[in-house]
PDB file of N, CA and C in Angstrom:
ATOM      1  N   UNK H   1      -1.004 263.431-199.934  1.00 52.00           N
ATOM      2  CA  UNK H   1      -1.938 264.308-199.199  1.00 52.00           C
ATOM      3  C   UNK H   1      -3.390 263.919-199.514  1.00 52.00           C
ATOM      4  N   UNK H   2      -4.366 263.317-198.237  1.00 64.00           N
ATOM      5  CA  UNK H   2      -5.402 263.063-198.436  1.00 64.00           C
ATOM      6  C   UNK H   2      -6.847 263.840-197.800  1.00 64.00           C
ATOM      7  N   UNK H   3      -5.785 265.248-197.519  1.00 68.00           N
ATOM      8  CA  UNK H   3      -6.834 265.734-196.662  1.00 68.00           C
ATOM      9  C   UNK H   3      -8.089 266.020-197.478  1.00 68.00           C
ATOM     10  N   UNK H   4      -8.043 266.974-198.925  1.00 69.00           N
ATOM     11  CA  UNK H   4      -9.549 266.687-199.550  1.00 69.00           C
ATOM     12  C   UNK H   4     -10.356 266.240-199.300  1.00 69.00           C
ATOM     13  N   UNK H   5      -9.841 264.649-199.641  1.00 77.00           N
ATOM     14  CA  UNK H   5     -10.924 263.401-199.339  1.00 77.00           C
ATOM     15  C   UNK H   5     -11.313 263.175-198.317  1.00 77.00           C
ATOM     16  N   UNK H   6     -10.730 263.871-197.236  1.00 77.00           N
ATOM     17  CA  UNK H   6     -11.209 263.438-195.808  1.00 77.00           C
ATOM     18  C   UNK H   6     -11.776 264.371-195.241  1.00 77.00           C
ATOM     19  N   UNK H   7     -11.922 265.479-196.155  1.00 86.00           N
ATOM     20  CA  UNK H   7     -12.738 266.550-195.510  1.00 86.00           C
ATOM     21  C   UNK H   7     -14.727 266.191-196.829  1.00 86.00           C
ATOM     22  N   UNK H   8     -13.695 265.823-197.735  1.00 88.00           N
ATOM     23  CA  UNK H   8     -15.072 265.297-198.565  1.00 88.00           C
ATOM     24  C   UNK H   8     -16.099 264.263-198.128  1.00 88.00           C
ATOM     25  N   UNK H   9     -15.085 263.037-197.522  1.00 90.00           N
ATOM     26  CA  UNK H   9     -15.946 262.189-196.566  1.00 90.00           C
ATOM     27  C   UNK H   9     -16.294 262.539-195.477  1.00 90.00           C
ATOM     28  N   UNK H  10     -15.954 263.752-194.361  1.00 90.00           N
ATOM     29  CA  UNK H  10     -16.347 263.990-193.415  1.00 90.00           C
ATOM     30  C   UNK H  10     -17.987 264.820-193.479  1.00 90.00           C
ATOM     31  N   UNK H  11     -17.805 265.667-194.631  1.00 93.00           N
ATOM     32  CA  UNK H  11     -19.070 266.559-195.260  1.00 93.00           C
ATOM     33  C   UNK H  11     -19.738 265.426-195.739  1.00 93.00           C
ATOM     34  N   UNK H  12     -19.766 264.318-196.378  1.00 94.00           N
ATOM     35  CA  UNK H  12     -20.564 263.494-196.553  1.00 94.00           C
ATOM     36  C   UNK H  12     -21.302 262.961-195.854  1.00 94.00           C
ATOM     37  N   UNK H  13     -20.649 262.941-194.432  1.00 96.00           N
ATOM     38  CA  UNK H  13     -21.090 261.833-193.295  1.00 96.00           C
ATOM     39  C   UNK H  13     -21.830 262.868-192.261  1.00 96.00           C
ATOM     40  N   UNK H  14     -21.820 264.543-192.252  1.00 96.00           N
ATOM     41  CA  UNK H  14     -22.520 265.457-191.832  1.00 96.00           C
ATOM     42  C   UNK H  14     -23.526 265.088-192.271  1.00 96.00           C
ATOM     43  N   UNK H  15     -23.376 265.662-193.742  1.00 96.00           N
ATOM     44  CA  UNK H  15     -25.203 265.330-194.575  1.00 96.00           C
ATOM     45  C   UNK H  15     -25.623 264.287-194.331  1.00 96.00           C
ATOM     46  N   UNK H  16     -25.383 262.567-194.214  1.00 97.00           N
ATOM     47  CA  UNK H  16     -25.878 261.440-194.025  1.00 97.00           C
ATOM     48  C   UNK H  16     -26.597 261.754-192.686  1.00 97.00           C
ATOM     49  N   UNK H  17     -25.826 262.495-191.473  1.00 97.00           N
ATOM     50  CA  UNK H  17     -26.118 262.356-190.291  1.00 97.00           C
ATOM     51  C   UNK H  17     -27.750 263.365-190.379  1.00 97.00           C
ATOM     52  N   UNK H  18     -27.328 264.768-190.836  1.00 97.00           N
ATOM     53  CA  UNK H  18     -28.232 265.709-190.891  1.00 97.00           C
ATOM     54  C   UNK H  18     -29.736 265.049-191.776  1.00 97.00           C
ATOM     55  N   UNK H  19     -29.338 264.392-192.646  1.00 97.00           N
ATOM     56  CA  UNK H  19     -30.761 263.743-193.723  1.00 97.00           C
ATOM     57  C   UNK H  19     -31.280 262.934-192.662  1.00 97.00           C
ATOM     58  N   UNK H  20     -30.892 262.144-191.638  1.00 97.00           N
ATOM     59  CA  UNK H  20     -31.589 260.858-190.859  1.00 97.00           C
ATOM     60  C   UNK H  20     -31.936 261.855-189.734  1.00 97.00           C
ATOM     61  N   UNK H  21     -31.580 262.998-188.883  1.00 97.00           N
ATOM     62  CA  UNK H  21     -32.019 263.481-188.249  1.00 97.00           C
ATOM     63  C   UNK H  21     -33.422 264.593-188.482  1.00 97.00           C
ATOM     64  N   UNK H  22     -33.015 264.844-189.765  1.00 97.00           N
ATOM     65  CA  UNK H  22     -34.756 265.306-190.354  1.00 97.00           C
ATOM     66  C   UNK H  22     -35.693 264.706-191.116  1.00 97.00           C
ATOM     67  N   UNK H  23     -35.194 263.407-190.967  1.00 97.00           N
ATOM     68  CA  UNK H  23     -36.138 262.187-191.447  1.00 97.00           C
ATOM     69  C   UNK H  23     -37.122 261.762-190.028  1.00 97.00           C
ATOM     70  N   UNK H  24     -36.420 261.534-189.248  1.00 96.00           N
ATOM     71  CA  UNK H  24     -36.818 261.164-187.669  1.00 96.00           C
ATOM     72  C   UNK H  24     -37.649 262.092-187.274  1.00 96.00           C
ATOM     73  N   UNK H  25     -36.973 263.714-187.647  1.00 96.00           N
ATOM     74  CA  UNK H  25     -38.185 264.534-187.210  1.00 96.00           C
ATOM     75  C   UNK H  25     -39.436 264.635-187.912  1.00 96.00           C
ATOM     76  N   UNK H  26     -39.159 264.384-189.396  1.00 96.00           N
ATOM     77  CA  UNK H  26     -40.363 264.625-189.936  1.00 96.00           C
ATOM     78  C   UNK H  26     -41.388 263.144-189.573  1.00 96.00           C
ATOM     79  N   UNK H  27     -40.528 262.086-189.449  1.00 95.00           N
ATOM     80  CA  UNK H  27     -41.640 261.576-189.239  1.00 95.00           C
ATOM     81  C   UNK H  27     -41.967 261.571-187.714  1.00 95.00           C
ATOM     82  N   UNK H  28     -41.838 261.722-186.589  1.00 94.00           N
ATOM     83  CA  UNK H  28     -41.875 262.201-185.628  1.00 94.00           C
ATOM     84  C   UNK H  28     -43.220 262.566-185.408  1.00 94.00           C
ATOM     85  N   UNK H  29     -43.099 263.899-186.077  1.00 95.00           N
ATOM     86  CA  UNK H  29     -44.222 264.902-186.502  1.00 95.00           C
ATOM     87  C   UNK H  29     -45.260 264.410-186.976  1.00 95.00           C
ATOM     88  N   UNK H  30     -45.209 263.436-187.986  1.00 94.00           N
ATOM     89  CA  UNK H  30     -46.478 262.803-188.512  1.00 94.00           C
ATOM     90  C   UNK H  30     -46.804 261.943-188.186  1.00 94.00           C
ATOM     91  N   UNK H  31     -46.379 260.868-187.154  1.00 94.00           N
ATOM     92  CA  UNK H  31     -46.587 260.225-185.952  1.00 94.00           C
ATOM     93  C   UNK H  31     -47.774 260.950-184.842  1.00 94.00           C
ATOM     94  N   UNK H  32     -47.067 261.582-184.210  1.00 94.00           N
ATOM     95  CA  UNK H  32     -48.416 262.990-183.223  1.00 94.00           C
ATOM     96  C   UNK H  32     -49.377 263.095-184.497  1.00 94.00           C
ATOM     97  N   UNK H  33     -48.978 264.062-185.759  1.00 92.00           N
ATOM     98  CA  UNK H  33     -50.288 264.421-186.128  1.00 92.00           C
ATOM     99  C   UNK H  33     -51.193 263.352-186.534  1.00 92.00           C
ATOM    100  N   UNK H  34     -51.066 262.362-186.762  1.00 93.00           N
ATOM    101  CA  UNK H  34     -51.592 261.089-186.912  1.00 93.00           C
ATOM    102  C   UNK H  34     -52.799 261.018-185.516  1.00 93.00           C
ATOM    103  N   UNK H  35     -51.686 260.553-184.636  1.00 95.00           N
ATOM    104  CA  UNK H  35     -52.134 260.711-183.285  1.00 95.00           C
ATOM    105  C   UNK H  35     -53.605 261.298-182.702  1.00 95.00           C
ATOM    106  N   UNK H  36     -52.988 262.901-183.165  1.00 93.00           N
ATOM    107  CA  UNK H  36     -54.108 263.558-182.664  1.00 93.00           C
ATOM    108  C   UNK H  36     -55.036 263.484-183.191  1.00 93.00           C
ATOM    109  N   UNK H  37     -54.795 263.212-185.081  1.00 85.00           N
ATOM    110  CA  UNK H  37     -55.774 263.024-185.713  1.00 85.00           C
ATOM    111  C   UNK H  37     -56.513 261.716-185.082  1.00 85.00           C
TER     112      UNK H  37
END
């Protein structure tokens, strides 16, 4: 039975996904404020 691990790697690969999607936004954001600056 490997479900654990495959629910451990699946939560892993959420957070990987979720960290690069508020990386993008933050820099996003400081891209424009740059910008406007």
């Amino acid at each position: 039975m490997k479900r654990g691990q495959g629910s451990t790697q699946m939560t892993l690969h959420m957070m990987k996904v979720l960290l690069s999607l508020m990386a993008a936004l933050s820099f996003g954001s400081l891209m424009v404020l740059v910008a406007v600056l």
